[in-house]
XYZ file of C-alpha atoms in Angstrom:
550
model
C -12.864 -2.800 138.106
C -14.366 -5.580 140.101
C -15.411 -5.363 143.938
C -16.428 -7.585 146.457
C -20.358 -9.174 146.788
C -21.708 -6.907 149.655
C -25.531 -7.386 150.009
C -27.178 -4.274 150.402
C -27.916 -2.138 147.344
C -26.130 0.799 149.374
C -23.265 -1.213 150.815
C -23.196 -2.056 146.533
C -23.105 0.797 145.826
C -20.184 2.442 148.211
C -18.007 -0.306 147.566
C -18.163 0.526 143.931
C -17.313 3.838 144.597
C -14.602 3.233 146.657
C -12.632 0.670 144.346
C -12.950 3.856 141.426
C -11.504 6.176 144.037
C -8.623 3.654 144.944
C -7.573 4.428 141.644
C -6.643 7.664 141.783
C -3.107 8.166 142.827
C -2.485 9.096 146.521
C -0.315 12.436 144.684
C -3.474 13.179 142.564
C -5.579 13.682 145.768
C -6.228 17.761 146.470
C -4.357 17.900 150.203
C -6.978 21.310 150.747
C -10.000 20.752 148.716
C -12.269 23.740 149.022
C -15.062 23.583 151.321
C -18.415 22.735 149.898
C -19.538 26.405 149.797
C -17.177 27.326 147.362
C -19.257 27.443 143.938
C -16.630 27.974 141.066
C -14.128 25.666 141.156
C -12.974 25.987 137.511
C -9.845 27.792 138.581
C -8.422 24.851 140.889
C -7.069 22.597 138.479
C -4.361 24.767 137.507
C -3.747 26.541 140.876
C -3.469 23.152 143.306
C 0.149 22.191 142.686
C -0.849 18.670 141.313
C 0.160 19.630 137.516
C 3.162 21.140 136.753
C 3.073 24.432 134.762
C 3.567 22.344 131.286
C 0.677 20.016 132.156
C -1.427 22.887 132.762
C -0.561 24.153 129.314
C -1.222 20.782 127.690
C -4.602 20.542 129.745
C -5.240 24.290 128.524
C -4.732 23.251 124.626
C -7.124 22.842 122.361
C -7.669 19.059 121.209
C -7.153 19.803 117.570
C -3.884 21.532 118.414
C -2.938 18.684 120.498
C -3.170 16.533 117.904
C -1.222 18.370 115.505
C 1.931 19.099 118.140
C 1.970 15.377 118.930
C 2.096 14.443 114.833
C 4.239 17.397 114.848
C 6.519 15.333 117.941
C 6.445 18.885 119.772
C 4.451 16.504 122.571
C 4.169 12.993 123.001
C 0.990 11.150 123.620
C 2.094 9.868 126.844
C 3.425 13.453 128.561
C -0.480 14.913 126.852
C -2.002 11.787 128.723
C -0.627 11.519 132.064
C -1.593 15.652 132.023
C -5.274 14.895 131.567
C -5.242 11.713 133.950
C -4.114 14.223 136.707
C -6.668 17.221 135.425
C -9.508 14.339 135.156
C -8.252 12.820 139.142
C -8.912 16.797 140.383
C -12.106 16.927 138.161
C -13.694 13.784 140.322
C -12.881 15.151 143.231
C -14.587 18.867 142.609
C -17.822 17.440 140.898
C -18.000 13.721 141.300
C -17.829 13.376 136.998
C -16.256 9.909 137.156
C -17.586 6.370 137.008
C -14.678 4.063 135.506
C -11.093 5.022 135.694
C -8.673 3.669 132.913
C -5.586 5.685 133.872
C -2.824 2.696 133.934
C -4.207 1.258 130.720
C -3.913 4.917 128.915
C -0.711 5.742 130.013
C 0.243 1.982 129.137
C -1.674 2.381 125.528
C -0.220 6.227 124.959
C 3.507 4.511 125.625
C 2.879 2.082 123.048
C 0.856 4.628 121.044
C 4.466 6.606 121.210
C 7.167 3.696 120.367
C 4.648 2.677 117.562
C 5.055 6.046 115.880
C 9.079 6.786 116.849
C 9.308 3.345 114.688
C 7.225 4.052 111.361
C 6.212 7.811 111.229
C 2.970 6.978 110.762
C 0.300 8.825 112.708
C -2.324 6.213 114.376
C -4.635 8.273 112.880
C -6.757 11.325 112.988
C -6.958 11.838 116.881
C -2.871 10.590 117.105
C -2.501 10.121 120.750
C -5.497 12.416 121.809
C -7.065 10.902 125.554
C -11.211 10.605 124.955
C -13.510 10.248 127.612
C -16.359 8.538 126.746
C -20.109 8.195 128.669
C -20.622 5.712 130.991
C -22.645 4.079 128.866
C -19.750 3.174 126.199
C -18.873 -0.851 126.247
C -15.040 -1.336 127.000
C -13.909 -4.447 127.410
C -13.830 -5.604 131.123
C -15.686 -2.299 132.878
C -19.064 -2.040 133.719
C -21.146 -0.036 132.292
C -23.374 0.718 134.773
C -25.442 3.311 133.566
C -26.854 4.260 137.069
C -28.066 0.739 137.773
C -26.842 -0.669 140.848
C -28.127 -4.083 139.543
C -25.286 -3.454 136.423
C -22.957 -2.930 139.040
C -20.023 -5.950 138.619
C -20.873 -6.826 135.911
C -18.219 -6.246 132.905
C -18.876 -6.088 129.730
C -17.182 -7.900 126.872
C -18.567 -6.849 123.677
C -17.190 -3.559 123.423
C -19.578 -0.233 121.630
C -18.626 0.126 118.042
C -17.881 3.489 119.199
C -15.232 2.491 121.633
C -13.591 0.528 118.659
C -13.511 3.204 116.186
C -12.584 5.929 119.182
C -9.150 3.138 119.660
C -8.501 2.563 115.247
C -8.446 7.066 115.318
C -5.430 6.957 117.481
C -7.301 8.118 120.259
C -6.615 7.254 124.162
C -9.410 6.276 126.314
C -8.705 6.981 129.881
C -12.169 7.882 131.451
C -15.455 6.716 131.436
C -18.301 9.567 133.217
C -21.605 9.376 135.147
C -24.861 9.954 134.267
C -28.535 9.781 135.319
C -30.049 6.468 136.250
C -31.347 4.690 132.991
C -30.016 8.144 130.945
C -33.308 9.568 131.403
C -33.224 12.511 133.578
C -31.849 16.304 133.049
C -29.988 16.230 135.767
C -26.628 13.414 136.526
C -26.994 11.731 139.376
C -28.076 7.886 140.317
C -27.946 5.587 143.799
C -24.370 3.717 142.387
C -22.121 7.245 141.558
C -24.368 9.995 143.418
C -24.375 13.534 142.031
C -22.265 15.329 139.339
C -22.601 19.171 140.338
C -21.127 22.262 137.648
C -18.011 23.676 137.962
C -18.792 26.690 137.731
C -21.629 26.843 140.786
C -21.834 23.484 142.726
C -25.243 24.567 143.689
C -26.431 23.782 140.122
C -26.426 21.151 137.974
C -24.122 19.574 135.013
C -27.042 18.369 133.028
C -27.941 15.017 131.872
C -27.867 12.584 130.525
C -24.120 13.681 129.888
C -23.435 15.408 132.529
C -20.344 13.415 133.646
C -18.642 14.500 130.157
C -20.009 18.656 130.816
C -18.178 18.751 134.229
C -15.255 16.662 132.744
C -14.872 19.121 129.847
C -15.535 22.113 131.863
C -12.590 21.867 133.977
C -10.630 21.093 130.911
C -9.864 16.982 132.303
C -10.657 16.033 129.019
C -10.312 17.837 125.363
C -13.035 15.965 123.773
C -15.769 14.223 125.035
C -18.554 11.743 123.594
C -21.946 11.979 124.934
C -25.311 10.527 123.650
C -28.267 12.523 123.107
C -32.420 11.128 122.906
C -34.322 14.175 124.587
C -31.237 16.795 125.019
C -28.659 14.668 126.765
C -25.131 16.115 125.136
C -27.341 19.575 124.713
C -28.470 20.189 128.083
C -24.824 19.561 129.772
C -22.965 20.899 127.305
C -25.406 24.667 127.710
C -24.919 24.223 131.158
C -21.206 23.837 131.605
C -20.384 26.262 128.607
C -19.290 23.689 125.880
C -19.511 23.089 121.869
C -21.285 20.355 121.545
C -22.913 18.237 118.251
C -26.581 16.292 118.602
C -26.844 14.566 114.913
C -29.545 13.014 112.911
C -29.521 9.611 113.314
C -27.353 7.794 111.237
C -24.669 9.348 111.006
C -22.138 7.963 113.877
C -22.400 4.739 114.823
C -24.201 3.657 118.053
C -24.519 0.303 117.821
C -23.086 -1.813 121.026
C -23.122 0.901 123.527
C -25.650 0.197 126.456
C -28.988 1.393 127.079
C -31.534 2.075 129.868
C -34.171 1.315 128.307
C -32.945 -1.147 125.353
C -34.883 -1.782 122.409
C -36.616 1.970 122.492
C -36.222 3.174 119.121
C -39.706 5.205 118.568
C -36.575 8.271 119.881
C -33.395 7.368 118.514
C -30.793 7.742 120.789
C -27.662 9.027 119.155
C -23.897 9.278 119.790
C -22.437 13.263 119.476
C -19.029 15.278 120.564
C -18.442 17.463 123.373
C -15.559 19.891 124.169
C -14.563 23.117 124.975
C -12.985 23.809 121.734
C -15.311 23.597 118.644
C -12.532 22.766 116.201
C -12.031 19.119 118.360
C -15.882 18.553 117.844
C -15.048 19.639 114.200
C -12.199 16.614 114.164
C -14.523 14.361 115.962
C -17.105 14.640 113.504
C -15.038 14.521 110.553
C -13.094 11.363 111.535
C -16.262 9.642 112.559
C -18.285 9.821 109.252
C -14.558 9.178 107.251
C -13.881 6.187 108.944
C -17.179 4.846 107.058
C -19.452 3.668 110.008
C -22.177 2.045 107.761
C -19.396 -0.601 107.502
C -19.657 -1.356 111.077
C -23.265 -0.564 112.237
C -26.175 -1.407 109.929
C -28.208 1.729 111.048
C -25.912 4.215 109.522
C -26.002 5.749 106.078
C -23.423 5.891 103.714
C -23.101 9.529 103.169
C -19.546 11.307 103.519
C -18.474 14.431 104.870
C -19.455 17.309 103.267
C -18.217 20.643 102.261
C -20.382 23.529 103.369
C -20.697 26.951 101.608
C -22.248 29.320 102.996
C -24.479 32.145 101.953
C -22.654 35.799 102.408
C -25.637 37.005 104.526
C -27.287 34.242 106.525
C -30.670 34.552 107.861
C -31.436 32.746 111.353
C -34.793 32.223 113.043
C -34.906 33.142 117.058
C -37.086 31.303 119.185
C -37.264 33.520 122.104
C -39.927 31.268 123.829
C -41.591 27.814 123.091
C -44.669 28.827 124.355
C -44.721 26.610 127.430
C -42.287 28.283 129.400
C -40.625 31.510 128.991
C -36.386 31.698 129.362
C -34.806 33.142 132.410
C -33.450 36.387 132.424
C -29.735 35.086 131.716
C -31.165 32.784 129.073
C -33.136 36.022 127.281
C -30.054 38.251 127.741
C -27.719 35.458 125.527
C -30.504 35.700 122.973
C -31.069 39.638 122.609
C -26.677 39.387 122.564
C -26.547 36.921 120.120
C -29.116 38.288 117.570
C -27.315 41.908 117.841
C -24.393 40.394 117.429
C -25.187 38.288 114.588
C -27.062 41.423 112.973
C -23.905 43.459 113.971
C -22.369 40.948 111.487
C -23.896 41.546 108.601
C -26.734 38.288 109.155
C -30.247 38.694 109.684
C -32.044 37.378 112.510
C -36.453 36.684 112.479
C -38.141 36.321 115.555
C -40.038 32.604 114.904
C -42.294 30.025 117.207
C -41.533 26.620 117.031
C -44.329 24.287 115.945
C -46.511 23.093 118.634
C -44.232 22.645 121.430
C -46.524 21.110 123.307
C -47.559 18.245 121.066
C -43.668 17.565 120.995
C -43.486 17.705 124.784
C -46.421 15.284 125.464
C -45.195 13.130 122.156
C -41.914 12.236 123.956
C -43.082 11.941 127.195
C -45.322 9.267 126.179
C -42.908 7.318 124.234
C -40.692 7.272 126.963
C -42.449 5.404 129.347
C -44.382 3.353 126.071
C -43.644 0.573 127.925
C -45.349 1.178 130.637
C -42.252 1.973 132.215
C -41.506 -1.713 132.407
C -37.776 -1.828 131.636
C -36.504 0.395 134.047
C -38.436 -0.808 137.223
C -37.379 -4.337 136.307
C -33.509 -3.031 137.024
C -34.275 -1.170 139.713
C -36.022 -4.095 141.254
C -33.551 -5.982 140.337
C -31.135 -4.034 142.283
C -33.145 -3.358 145.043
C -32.554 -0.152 145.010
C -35.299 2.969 145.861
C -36.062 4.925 142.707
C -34.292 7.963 142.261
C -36.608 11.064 142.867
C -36.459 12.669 139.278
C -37.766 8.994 137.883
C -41.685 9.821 139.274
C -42.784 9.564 135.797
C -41.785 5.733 135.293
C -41.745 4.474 138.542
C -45.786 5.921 138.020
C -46.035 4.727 134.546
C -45.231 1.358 136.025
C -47.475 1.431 138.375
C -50.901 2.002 136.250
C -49.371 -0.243 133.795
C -49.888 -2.843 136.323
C -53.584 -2.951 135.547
C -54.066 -1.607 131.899
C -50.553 -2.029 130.553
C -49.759 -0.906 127.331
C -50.222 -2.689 123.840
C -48.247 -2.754 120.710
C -50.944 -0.876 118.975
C -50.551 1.691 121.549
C -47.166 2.473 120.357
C -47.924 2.287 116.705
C -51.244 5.088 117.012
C -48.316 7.242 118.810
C -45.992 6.645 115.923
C -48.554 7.978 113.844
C -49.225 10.497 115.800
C -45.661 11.536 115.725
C -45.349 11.434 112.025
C -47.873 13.675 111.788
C -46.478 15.831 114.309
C -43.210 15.540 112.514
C -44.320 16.452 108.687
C -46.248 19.825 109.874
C -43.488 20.647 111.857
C -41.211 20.554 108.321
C -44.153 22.208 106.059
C -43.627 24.841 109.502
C -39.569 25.193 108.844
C -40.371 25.437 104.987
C -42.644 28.229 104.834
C -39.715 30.176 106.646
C -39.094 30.950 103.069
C -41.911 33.837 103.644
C -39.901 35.537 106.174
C -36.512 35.399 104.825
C -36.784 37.253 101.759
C -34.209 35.445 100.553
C -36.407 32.339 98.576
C -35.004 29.667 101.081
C -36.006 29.166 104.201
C -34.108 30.161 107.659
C -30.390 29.043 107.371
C -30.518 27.636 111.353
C -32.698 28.074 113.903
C -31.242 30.140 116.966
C -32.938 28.850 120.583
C -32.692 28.532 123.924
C -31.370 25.153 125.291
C -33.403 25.176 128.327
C -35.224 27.819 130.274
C -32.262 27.784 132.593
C -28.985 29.289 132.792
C -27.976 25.941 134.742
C -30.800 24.573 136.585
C -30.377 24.324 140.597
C -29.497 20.975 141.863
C -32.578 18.929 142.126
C -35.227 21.494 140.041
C -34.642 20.922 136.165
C -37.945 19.987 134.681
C -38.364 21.048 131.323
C -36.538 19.655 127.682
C -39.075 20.534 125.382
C -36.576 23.293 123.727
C -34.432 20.423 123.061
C -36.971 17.016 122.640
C -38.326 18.524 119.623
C -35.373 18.521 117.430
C -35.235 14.719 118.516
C -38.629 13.879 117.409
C -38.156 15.303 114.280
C -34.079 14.207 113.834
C -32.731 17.762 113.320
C -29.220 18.735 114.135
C -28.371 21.039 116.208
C -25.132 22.290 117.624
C -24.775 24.271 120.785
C -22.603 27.927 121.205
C -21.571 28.921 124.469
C -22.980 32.958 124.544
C -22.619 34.434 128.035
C -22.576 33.804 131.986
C -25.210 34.358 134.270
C -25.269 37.262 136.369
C -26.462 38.672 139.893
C -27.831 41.679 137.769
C -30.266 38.977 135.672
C -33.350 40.292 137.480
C -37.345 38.918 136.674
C -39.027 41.739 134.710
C -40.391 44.269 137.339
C -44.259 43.980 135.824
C -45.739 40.340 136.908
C -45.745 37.370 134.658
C -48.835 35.709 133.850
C -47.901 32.160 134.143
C -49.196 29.410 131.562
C -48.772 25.951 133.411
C -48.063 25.449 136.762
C -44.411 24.034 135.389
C -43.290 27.779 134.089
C -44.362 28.727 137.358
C -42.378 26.288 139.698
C -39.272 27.362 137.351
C -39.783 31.351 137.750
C -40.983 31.169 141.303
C -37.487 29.448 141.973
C -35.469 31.107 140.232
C -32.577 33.407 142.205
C -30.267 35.664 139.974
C -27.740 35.655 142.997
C -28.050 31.251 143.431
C -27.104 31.101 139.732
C -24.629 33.848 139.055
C -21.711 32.561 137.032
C -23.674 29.405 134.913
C -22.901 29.574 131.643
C -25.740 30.124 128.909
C -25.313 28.268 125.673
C -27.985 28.373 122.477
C -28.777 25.821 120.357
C -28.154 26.757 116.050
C -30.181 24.068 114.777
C -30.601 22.312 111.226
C -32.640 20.962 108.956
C -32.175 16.921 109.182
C -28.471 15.492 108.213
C -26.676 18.510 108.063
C -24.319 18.365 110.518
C -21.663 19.879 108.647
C -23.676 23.103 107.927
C -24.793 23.305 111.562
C -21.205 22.927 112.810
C -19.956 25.847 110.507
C -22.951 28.111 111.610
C -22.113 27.474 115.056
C -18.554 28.866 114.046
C -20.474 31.613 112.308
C -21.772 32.620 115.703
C -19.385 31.871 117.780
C -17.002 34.596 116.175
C -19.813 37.167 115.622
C -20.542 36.775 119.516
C -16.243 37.032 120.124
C -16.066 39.921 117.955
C -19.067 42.036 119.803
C -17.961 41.550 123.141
């Protein structure tokens, strides 16, 4: 998508907006889109006329099953495509989700994709025919790839993200690419190129971030599976907010090599690649064709170790962190927890309350390796853009500014990298001696927490990742479980809280059972390091134990 050379960052910046918009069919446009006080817009998709009762169907289907149907040639790629092109055109227009638009090029690539397999009766491959979106920040050849930046803006790139390659060799169809935060390094999506992505499911609150396009994308079901990066709780945070299954690996285990960053060249936090959907069996198939396809071949950070079979103990036993010790969970959030450990126990499982180690050490450990460079990368875009800085970017655009006089050295960064380690090895001996509390010889089998304080947090007000930044610091997977919605009933506790930080009590203070009624509430089941495979089969573990007790 190329535009014209307008010289204002905002003139930029709407002209970019307005070439993705032109590409939305003038028959994919809503002729009476609900009024901006409407908060749950989930139901609109299939209720505006612009698919046709078998498109909602196809939209409605799970990815996996989509995939087999089309093998099957109950479907063909290009009727399943064109169905999520139109879902994906109403999906920009409720929550502003979209940054590039690819829908000629899928429908052209799902036609092929079709006479390909009508010839041989061979299957392209694991995701036969299956439309991906991908984050913004995923190279395809000839888009931008913005990533919130209006100095990226016009300007294609050419070398595509290994992931984008290995998305196209799975037989998948790649038809959307979705917004995020400026740089990828905020909780909430929203940037001075693409504006704000709001939930579905109450446009007062947020989709998350980093991958927040992807959560509202999912949410209203314009795309079965999504790919979403994650450095601090960027697949987490959306996908708990907007009610998804969602993967964050260890690093080294899909390949992120190519794929554009905000801050390039940061790798004190990996950053890594992770599904997204709103079926867990399509982040199943995601993951599984991802590690089979061998991606230490193609990107020299990965290791060479296949997909595994899990078994599973008869009766599991799960930690519960029902508060990090910096700031207590919501009402809705400590509701999905107290449901979720009944239901778990109601199962047969056993669930320990547990802290986490030192969530404040994790908290300040990230935060300062974030803006280790004095905060130098980012404010050289911006500037280069001319653009203001967002308002949820304080913490570089300050960072840059003291750096100006005592910037920071290389052996700054390598006393917080031993700091980390540290951090990161009693944190383990902490997991470990879970073998006390099991009574079972092995320590917990996951670790049940909250994602965020926040049911969704209110446009403009989320402020604290620590329940997710710590699992990055020390490379844990985690998986996340949709559990509940919020509701009006979620009232504070009736005695007063005494507030530890003057962050817990910004976040309680503001908090309104009635503003978020409806947000989802997701946990995360987290592992021990590289085992992806065992988180994603406890997260099916609780996902049906939650099913079967409601």
């Amino acid at each position: 998508m190329t535009i014209p050379a307008p010289t204002s960052w905002d003139a930029i910046a709407a002209a970019k907006r307005a070439a993705r918009d032109a590409l939305i069919p003038a028959d994919w446009k809503l002729a009476n889109p609900p009024a901006d006080d409407v908060r749950d817009v989930t139901g609109v998709p299939a209720t505006c006329g612009i698919l046709s009762p078998k498109e909602v169907a196809i939209t409605e289907t799970a990815g996996s099953e989509l995939v087999r149907r089309m093998v099957a040639k109950e479907l063909t790629s290009e009727e399943v495509t064109v169905a999520f092109c139109k879902r994906a055109a109403i999906a920009q227009q409720l929550t502003n989700c979209l940054t590039e638009i690819l829908f000629d090029q899928a429908i052209a690539a799902a036609k092929a994709l079709d006479a390909a397999y009508a010839e041989t009766g061979a299957p392209a491959g694991p995701l036969h025919g299956l439309p991906v979106s991908l984050k913004d920040n995923f190279n395809i050849a000839g888009l931008d790839s913005t990533v919130g930046f209006v100095a990226w803006v016009n300007d294609p790139q050419w070398l595509e993200s290994e992931m984008t390659k290995l998305m196209r060799e799975s037989g998948a169809i790649l038809f959307v690419k979705t917004n995020v935060p400026t740089a990828m390094m905020m909780p909430e999506s929203y940037n001075n190129v693409w504006g704000y992505t709001s939930n579905p499911y109450n446009r007062l609150l947020s989709s998350g971030g980093s991958s927040g396009g992807e959560s509202a994308l999912l949410a209203l079901k314009g795309s079965p599976l999504g790919v979403g990066t994650d450095i601090g709780g960027s697949i987490r945070i959306p996908a708990s907010f907007c009610g998804l299954f969602a993967l964050k690996p260890s690093f080294g285990r899909f390949p992120t090599y190519g794929a554009r960053s905000g801050m390039p060249g940061q790798e004190a936090v990996r950053s890594i690649n992770g599904p997204m959907s709103a079926d867990l069996s399509a982040v199943e198939l995601w993951a599984k064709t991802v590690v089979d396809s061998e991606p230490w071949l193609r990107d020299p950070n990965m290791i060479p170790l296949p997909w595994r079979a899990v078994d599973l103990p008869e009766q599991l036993v799960f930690g519960l962190i029902t508060d990090n010790g910096l700031v207590r969970p919501l009402p809705p959030v400590t509701r999905a927890l107290a449901e979720t450990k009944a239901a778990l126990e109601a199962a047969g499982h056993r669930v320990v309350e547990w802290s986490p180690y030192d969530a404040a050490q994790a908290d300040d450990l990230g935060r300062r390796f974030f803006t280790g460079d004095g905060g130098v990368k980012i404010a050289s875009t911006i500037a280069a853009g001319s653009e203001p800085w967002p308002a949820g970017m304080t913490a570089y655009k300050t960072a840059y500014e003291m750096g100006q006089s005592t910037p920071p050295t290389v052996g700054d960064l390598w006393t917080l990298q031993g700091e980390r380690l540290g951090y990161v090895k009693k944190a383990l001996d902490h997991w470990l001696a879970s073998k006390d509390l099991t009574g079972t010889g092995r320590p917990f089998d996951a670790v049940l927490s909250p994602t965020t304080p926040y049911a969704a947090a209110p446009i403009h007000t989320c402020e604290h990742v620590a329940y997710t930044l710590a699992w990055n610091l020390s490379d844990q997977a985690a998986a996340i479980v949709p559990v509940t919605r919020a509701k009006a009933t979620d009232a504070k506790p009736a005695a007063p809280l005494e507030y530890r930080s003057p962050v817990e009590q910004r976040i309680w203070d503001r908090y309104d059972p009635e503003e978020v009624a409806g947000a989802p509430v997701a946990l995360q089941v987290i592992t021990m390091r590289l085992e992806e495979e065992k988180a994603l089969k406890l997260a099916g573990v609780v996902a049906d134990a939650i099913k079967a007790a409601a």
